[in-house]
Coordinates of C-alpha atoms and ligand atoms in Angstrom, one line a residue:
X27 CA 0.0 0.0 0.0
X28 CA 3.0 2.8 1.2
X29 CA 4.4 1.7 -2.3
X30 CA 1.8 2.4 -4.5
X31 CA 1.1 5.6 -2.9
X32 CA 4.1 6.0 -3.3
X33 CA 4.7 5.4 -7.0
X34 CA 1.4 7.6 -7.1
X35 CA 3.3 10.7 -5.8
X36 CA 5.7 10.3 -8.4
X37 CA 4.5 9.4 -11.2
X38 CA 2.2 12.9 -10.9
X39 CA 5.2 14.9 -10.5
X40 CA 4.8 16.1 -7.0
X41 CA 7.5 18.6 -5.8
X42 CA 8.1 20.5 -3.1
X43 CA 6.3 23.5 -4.2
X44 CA 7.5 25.9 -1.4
X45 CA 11.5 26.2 -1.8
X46 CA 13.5 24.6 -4.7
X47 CA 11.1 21.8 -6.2
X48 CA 12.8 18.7 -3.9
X49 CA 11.0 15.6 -5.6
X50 CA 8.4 14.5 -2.8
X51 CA 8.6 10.5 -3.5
X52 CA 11.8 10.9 -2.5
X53 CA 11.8 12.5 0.6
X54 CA 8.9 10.5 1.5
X55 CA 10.9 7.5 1.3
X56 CA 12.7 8.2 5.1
X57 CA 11.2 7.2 8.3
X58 CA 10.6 10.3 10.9
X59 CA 8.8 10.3 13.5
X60 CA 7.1 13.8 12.7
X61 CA 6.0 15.1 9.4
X62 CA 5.6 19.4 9.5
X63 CA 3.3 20.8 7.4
X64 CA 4.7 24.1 6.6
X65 CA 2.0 26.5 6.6
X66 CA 3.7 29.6 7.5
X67 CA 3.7 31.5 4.6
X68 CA 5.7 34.0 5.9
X69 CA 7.3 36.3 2.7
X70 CA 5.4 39.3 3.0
X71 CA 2.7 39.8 0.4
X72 CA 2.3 36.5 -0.6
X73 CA -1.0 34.5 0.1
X74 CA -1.2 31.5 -2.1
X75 CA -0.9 29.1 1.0
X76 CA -3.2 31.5 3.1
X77 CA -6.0 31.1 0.5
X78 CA -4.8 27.2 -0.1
X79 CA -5.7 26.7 2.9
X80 CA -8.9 28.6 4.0
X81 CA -10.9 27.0 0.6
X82 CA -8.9 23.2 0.5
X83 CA -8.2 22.3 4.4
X84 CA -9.7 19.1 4.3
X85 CA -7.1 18.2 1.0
X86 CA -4.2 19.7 3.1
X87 CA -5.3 17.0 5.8
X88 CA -5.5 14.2 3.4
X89 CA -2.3 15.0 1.6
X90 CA -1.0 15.1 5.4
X91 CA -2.6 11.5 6.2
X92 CA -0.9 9.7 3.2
X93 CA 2.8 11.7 4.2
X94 CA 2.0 10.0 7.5
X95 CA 1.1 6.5 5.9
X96 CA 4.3 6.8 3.8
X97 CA 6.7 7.8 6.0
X98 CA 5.2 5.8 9.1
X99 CA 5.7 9.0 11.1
X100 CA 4.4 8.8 14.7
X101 CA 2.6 12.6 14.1
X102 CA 1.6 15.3 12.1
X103 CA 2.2 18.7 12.6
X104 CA 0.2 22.0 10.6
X105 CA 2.3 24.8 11.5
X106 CA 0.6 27.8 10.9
X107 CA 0.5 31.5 11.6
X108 CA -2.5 32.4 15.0
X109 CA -2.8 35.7 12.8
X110 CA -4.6 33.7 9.1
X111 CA -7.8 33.1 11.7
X112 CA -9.2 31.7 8.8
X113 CA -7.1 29.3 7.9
X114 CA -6.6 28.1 11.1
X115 CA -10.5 27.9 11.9
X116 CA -10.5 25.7 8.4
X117 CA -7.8 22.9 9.2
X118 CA -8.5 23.2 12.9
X119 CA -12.0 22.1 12.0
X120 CA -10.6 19.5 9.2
X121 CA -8.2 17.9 11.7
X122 CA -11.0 17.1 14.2
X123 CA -11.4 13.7 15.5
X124 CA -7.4 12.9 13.4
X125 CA -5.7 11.2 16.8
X126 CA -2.1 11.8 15.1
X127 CA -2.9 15.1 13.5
X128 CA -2.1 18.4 15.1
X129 CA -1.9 22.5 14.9
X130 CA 0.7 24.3 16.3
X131 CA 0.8 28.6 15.9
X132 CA 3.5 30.3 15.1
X133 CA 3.9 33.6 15.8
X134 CA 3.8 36.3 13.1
X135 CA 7.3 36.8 12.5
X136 CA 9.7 36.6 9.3
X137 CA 11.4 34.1 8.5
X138 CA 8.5 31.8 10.7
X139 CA 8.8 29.7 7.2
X140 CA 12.4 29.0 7.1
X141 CA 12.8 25.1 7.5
X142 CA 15.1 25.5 10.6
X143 CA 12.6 28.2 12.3
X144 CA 9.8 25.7 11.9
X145 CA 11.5 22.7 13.0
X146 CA 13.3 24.3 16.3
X147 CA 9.5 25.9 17.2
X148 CA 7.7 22.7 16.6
X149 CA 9.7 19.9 18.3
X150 CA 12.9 22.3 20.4
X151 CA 15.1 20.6 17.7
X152 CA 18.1 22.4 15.7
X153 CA 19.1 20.6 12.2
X154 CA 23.1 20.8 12.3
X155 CA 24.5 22.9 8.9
X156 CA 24.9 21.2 6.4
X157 CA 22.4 18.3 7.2
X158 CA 18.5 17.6 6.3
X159 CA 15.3 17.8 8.4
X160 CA 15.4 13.7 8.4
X161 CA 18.7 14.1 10.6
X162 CA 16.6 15.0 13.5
X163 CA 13.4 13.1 12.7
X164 CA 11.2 15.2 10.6
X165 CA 10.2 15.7 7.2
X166 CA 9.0 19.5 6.5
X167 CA 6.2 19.4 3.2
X168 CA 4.7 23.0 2.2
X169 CA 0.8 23.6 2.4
X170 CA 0.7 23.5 -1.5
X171 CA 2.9 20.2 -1.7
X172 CA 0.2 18.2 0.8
X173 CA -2.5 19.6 -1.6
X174 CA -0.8 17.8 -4.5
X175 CA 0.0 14.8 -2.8
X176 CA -3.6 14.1 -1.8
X177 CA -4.4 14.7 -5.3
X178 CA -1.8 12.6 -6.6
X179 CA -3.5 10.0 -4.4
X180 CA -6.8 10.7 -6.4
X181 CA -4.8 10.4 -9.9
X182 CA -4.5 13.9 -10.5
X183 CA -0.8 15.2 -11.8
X184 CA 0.3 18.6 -11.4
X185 CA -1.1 20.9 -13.7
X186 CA -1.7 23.9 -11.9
X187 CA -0.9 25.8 -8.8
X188 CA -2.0 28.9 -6.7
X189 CA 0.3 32.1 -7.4
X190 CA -0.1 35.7 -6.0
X191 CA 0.4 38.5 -8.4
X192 CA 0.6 41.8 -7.0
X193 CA 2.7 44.7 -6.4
X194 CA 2.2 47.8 -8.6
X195 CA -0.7 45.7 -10.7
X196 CA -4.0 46.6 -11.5
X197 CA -6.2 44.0 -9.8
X198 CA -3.5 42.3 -6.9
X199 CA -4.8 39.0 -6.9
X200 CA -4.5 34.8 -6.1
X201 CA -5.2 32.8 -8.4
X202 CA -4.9 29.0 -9.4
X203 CA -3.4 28.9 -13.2
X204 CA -2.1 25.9 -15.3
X205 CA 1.9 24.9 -14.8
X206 CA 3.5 26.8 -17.8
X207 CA 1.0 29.8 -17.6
X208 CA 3.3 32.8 -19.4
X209 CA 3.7 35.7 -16.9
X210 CA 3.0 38.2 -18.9
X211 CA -0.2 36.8 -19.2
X212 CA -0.6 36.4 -15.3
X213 CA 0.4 40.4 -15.3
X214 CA -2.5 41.0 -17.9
X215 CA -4.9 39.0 -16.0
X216 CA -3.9 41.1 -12.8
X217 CA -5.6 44.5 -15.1
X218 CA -1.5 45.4 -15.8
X219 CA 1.5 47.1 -14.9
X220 CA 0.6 50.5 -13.3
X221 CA 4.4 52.3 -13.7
X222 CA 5.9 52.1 -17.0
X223 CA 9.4 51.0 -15.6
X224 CA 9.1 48.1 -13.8
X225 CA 10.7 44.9 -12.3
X226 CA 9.0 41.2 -12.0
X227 CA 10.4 39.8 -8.6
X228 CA 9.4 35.5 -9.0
X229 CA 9.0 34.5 -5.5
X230 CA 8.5 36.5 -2.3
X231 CA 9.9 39.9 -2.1
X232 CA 12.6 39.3 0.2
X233 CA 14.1 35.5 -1.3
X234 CA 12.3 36.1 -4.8
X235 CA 14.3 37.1 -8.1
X236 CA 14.4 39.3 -10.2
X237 CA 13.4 38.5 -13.6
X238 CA 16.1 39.3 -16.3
X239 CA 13.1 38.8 -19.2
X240 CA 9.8 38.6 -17.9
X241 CA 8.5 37.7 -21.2
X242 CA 10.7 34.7 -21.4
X243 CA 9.2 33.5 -18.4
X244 CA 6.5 30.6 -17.4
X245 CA 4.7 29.4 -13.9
X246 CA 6.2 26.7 -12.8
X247 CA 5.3 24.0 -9.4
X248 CA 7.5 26.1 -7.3
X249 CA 6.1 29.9 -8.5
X250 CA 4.0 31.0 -5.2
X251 CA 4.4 35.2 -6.4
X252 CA 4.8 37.3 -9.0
X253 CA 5.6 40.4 -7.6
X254 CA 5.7 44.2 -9.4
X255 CA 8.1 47.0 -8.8
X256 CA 9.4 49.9 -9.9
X257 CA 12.7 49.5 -10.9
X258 CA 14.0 52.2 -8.6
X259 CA 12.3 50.2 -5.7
X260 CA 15.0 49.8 -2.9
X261 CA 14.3 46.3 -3.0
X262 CA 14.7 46.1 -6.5
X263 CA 17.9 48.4 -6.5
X264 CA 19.6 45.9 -3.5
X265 CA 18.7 42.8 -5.6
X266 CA 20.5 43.8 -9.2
X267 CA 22.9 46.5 -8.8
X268 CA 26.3 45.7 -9.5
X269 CA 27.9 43.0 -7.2
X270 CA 31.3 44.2 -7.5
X271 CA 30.1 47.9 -6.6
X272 CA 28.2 47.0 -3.9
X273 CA 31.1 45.7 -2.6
X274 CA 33.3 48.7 -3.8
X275 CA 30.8 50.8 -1.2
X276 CA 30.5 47.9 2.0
X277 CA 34.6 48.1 2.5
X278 CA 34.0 51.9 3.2
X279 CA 30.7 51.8 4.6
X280 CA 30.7 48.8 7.0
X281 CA 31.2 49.7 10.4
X282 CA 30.9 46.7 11.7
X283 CA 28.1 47.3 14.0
X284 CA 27.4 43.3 14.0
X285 CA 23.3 44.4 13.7
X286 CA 23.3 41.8 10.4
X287 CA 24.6 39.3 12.6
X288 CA 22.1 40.0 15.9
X289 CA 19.1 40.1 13.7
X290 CA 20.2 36.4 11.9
X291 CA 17.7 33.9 12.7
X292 CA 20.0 30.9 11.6
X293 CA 22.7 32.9 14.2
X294 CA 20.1 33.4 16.8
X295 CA 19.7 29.2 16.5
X296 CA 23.1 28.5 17.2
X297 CA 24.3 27.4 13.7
X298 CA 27.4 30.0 14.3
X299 CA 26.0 32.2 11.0
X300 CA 27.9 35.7 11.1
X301 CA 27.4 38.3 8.0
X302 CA 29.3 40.8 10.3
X303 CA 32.5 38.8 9.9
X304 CA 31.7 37.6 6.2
X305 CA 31.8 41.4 5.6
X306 CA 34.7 41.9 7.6
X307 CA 36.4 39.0 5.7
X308 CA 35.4 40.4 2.2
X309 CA 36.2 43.9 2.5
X310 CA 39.5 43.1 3.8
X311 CA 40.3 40.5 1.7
X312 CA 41.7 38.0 5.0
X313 CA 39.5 34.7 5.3
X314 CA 41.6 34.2 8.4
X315 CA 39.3 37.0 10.4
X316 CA 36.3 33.6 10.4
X317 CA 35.9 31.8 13.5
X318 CA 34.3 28.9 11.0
X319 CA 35.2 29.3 7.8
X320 CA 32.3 26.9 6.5
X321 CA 29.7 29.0 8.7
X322 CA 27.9 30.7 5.8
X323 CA 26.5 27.2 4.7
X324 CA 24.1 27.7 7.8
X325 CA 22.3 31.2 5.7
X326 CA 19.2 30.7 4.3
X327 CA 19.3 33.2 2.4
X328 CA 16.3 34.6 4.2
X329 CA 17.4 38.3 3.4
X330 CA 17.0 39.9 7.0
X331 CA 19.9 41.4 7.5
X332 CA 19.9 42.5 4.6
X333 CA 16.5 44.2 4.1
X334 CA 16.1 45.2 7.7
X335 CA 19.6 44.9 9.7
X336 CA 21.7 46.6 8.1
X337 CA 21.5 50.6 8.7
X338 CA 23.9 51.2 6.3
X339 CA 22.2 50.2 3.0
X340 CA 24.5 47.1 3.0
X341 CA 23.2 44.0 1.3
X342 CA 25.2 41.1 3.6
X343 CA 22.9 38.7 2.2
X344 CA 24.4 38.9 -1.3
X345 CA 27.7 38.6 0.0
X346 CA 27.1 35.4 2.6
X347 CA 25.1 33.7 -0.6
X348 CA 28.2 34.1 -3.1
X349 CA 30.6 32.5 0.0
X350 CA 27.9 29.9 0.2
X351 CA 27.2 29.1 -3.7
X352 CA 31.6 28.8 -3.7
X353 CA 31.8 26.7 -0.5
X354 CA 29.1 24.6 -2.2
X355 CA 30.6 24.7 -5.9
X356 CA 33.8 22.9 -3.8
X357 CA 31.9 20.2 -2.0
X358 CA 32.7 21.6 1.8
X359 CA 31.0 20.7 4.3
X360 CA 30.5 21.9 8.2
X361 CA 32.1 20.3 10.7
X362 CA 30.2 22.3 13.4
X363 CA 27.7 20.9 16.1
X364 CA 24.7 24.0 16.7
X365 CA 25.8 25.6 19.3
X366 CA 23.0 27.1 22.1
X367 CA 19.9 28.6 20.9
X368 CA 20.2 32.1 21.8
X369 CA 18.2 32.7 25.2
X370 CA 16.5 35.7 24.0
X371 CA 15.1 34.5 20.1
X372 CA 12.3 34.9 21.1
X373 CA 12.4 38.8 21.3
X374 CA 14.9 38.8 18.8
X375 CA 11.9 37.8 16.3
X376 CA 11.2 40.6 13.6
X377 CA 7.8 41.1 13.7
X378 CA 6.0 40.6 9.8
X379 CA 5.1 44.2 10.1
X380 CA 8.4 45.5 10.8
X381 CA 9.5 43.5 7.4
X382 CA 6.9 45.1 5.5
X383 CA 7.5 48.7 6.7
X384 CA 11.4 48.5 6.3
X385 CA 11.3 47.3 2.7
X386 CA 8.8 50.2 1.5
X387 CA 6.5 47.6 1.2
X388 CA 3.0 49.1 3.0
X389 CA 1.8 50.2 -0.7
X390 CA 1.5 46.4 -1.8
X391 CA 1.2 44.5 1.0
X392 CA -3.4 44.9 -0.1
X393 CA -5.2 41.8 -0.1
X394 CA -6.0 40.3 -3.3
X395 CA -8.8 39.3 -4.7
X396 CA -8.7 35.2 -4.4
X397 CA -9.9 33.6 -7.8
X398 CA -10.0 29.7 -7.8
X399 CA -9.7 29.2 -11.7
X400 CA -9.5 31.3 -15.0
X401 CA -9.8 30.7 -18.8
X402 CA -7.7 28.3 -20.4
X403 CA -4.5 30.3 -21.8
X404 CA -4.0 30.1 -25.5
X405 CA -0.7 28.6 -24.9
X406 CA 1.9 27.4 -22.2
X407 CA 5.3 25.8 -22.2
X408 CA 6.3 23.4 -19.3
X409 CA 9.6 23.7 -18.3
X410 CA 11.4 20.3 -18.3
X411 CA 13.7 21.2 -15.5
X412 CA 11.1 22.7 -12.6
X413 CA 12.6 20.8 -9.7
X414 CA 16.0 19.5 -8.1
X415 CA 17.6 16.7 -10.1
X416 CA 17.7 15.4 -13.7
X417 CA 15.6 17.0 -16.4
X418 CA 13.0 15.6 -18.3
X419 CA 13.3 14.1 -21.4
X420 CA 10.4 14.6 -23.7
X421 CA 7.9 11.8 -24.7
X422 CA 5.8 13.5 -27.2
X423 CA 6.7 15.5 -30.5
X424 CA 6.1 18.2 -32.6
X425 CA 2.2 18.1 -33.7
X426 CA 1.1 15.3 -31.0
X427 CA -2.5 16.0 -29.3
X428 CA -2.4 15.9 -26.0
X429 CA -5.1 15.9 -23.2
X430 CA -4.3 17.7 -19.4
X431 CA -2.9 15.8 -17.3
X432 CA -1.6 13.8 -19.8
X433 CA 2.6 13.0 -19.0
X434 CA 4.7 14.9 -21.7
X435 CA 8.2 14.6 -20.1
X436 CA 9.8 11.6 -17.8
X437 CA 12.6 11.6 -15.7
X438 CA 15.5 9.7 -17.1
X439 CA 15.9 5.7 -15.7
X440 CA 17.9 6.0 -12.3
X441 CA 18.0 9.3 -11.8
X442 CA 16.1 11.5 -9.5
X443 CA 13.4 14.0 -10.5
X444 CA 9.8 14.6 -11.3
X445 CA 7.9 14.0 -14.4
X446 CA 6.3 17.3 -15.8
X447 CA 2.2 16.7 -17.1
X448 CA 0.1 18.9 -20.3
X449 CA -1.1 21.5 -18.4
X450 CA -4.0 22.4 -20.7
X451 CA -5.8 20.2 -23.3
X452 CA -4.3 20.9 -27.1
X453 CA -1.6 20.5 -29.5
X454 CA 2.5 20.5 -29.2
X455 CA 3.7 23.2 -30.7
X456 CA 7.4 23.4 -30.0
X457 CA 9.8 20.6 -28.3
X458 CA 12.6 22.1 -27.6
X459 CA 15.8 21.4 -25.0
X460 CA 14.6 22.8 -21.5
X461 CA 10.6 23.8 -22.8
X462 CA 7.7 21.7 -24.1
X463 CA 5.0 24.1 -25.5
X464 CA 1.1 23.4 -25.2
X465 CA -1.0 25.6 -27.7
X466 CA -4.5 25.2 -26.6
X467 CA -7.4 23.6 -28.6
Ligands
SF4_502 S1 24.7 45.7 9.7 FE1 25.7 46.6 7.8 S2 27.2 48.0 8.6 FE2 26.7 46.7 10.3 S3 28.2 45.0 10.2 FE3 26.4 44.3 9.1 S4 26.9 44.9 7.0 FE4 28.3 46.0 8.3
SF4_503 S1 20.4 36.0 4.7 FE1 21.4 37.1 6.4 S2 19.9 37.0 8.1 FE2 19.3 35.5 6.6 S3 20.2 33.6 7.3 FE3 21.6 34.5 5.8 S4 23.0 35.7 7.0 FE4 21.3 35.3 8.3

């Protein structure tokens, strides 16, 4: 029985659709003894999970039942925010009478989302740096991913997912569209642009990108936002400008005031994170200043310090990433044990708020209007590479009709990954090496 549901969640494509697209099978396959459902939602703006969950709670709680099943896990876990009353009124009610099933409430606080945050305030444990959730007995799923496992256990692929568009649009809105929905289309369906010079941020403001083309790009299982700015938003500024002059300006405008490194919520857990000496080590060109040289594996790249400790209009974050993405490039790994949890994270918590008013962000932080399906887009194009491992490789051609739902794209023998599914009913139009388009009809 675990097999087959197994082999169900895989063969639908389900991915972890709140971080990096981790194939779910896969991570099903270990044996904790508590699953998290991580229902936090916690980038400001965003509110695909919040809506997710106040109209499909009782599909959360299945998807949450058959994790359980898999993984033989001795308990559930829905982690959610106390302030989405809503949503907690919904899966409070739909876990009723579930012996193994729980809620816990998080406070309103950024990152409240971040794996590590969610873990530590659920079960008091710290994953070490370096290591996975399974390392101390729990397997973290997103809201979104339980909904598509439950329907995976129904026989329904991905094809579609719930995405927030907002920002300096029209109409903000959340909306459920088909996997490979253009965003330029998403943008029109939000009434338009309102400024004429604008960025597209994919993905909350804070760990989102910025889009180099957004006409060259598609929704795919891990898109939760698409965000609009000005370009000469702060956020937008600190995101793209010039790495090299950014770091031209920190080695004569750090002062090393350490706030980056007090506000860090991987720091404040003990995992020995410190953007403060990073900096220090950067600007003055001496890897020798860091206590732990392999320390900057711990950042999740959560943006704080960036976006609301430093006082300086210093972007830490960008710096502690590029360390990270070379330390990771080489195949280091931590040695370190977590140290203490710092006695006072608790008040060292930034409130959602603060976020929001730091970052410029009280203009577009509306609600938006929640919409639970649109028209059929005249075309999409599946990506063939929307989660961690191997790409696809395509199984239809040039010309092929094809019905939703229908597999277009498998994962090659042995390796790991997720297949991708025909989003909309119609014809191939294109086949090409990282896209399949879908024209509809
Ligand atoms: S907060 Fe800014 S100025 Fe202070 S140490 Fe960090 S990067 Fe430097
Ligand atoms: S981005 Fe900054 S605040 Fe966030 S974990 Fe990394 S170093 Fe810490």
């Amino acid at each position: 029985m675990k097999e087959q549901v197994l082999e169900k969640i895989k063969q639908a494509g389900v991915v972890g659709a709140g971080g990096a697209g981790f194939p779910t099978h896969a991570k099903l396959k270990s044996t904790p003894d508590t699953v998290i459902a991580n229902c936090a939602e916690c980038e400001p703006i965003i509110k695909s999970d919040k809506y997710l969950m106040e109209h499909n709670a009782d599909i959360i709680v299945e998807g949450m039942k058959a994790a359980l099943e898999c993984t033989g896990a001795e308990k559930g876990v829905l982690a959610v925010k106390y302030k989405n009353k809503k949503a907690v009124e919904e899966l409070r009610r739909a876990v009723e009478g579930e012996e193994h099933i729980t809620l816990h409430l998080l406070d309103n606080y950024y990152p409240a989302g971040d794996e590590q945050q969610i873990i530590y305030e659920v079960t008091g444990r710290v994953v070490p740096v370096g290591e996975i959730p399974i390392k101390v007995g729990c397997v973290v799923l997103n809201a979104q991913t339980l909904f598509h496992i439950s329907e995976a256990v129904q026989g329904t692929a991905v094809t579609g997912r719930m995405v927030t568009v907002a920002g300096a649009v029209k109409e903000p809105m959340t909306v459920q569209v088909p996997i490979g929905m253009p965003i330029e289309s998403l943008l029109e369906l939000a009434g338009g642009v309102m400024v004429s010079d604008y960025a597209v941020v994919l993905g909350g403001p804070l760990m989102g990108r910025v889009a180099e083309d957004p006409r060259k790009e598609y929704v795919t299982k891990t898109t939760n936002g698409v965000l609009v700015f000005p370009s000469e938003h702060p956020l937008v500024v600190k995101k793209t400008e010039d790495f090299n002059y950014q770091l031209k300006i920190a080695k004569s405008a750090c002062c090393q005031c350490n706030y980056c490194t007090l506000i860090c919520p991987r720091s404040n857990l003990g995992l020995g994170v410190q953007p403060h000496k990073i900096m220090q080590a950067l600007t003055l060109n001496n890897a020798d200043i860091l206590a732990d040289g392999q320390a900057a594996l711990g950042c999740c790249n959560c943006g704080l310090c960036t976006y609301v400790g430093c006082n300086m209009g210093l972007a830490p974050s960008r710096f502690i990433s590029a360390v990270r993405q070379g330390l990771l490039a080489r195949k280091v790994k931590s040695n370190q044990k977590p140290k203490n949890v710092n006695l006072f994270r608790n008040e060292s918590k930034v409130p959602s708020g603060r976020v929001i008013q730091r970052m410029g962000l009280s203009p577009y932080d509306t609600e938006s209007k929640y919409i639970e399906s649109i028209q059929t887009p005249k075309m999409v194009r599946i990506l063939l590479k929307q989660h961690i491992g191997a790409p696809c490789t395509p199984i239809v051609k040039e010309g092929d009709k094809v019905k939703k739902g229908q597999c277009i794209g498998q994962v090659p023998d042995g390796a790991l990954g997720a297949p991708v599914h025909a989003s909309i009913k119609g014809k191939v139009t294109a086949v090409a090496s990282d896209y399949i388009e879908i024209t509809k009809g």
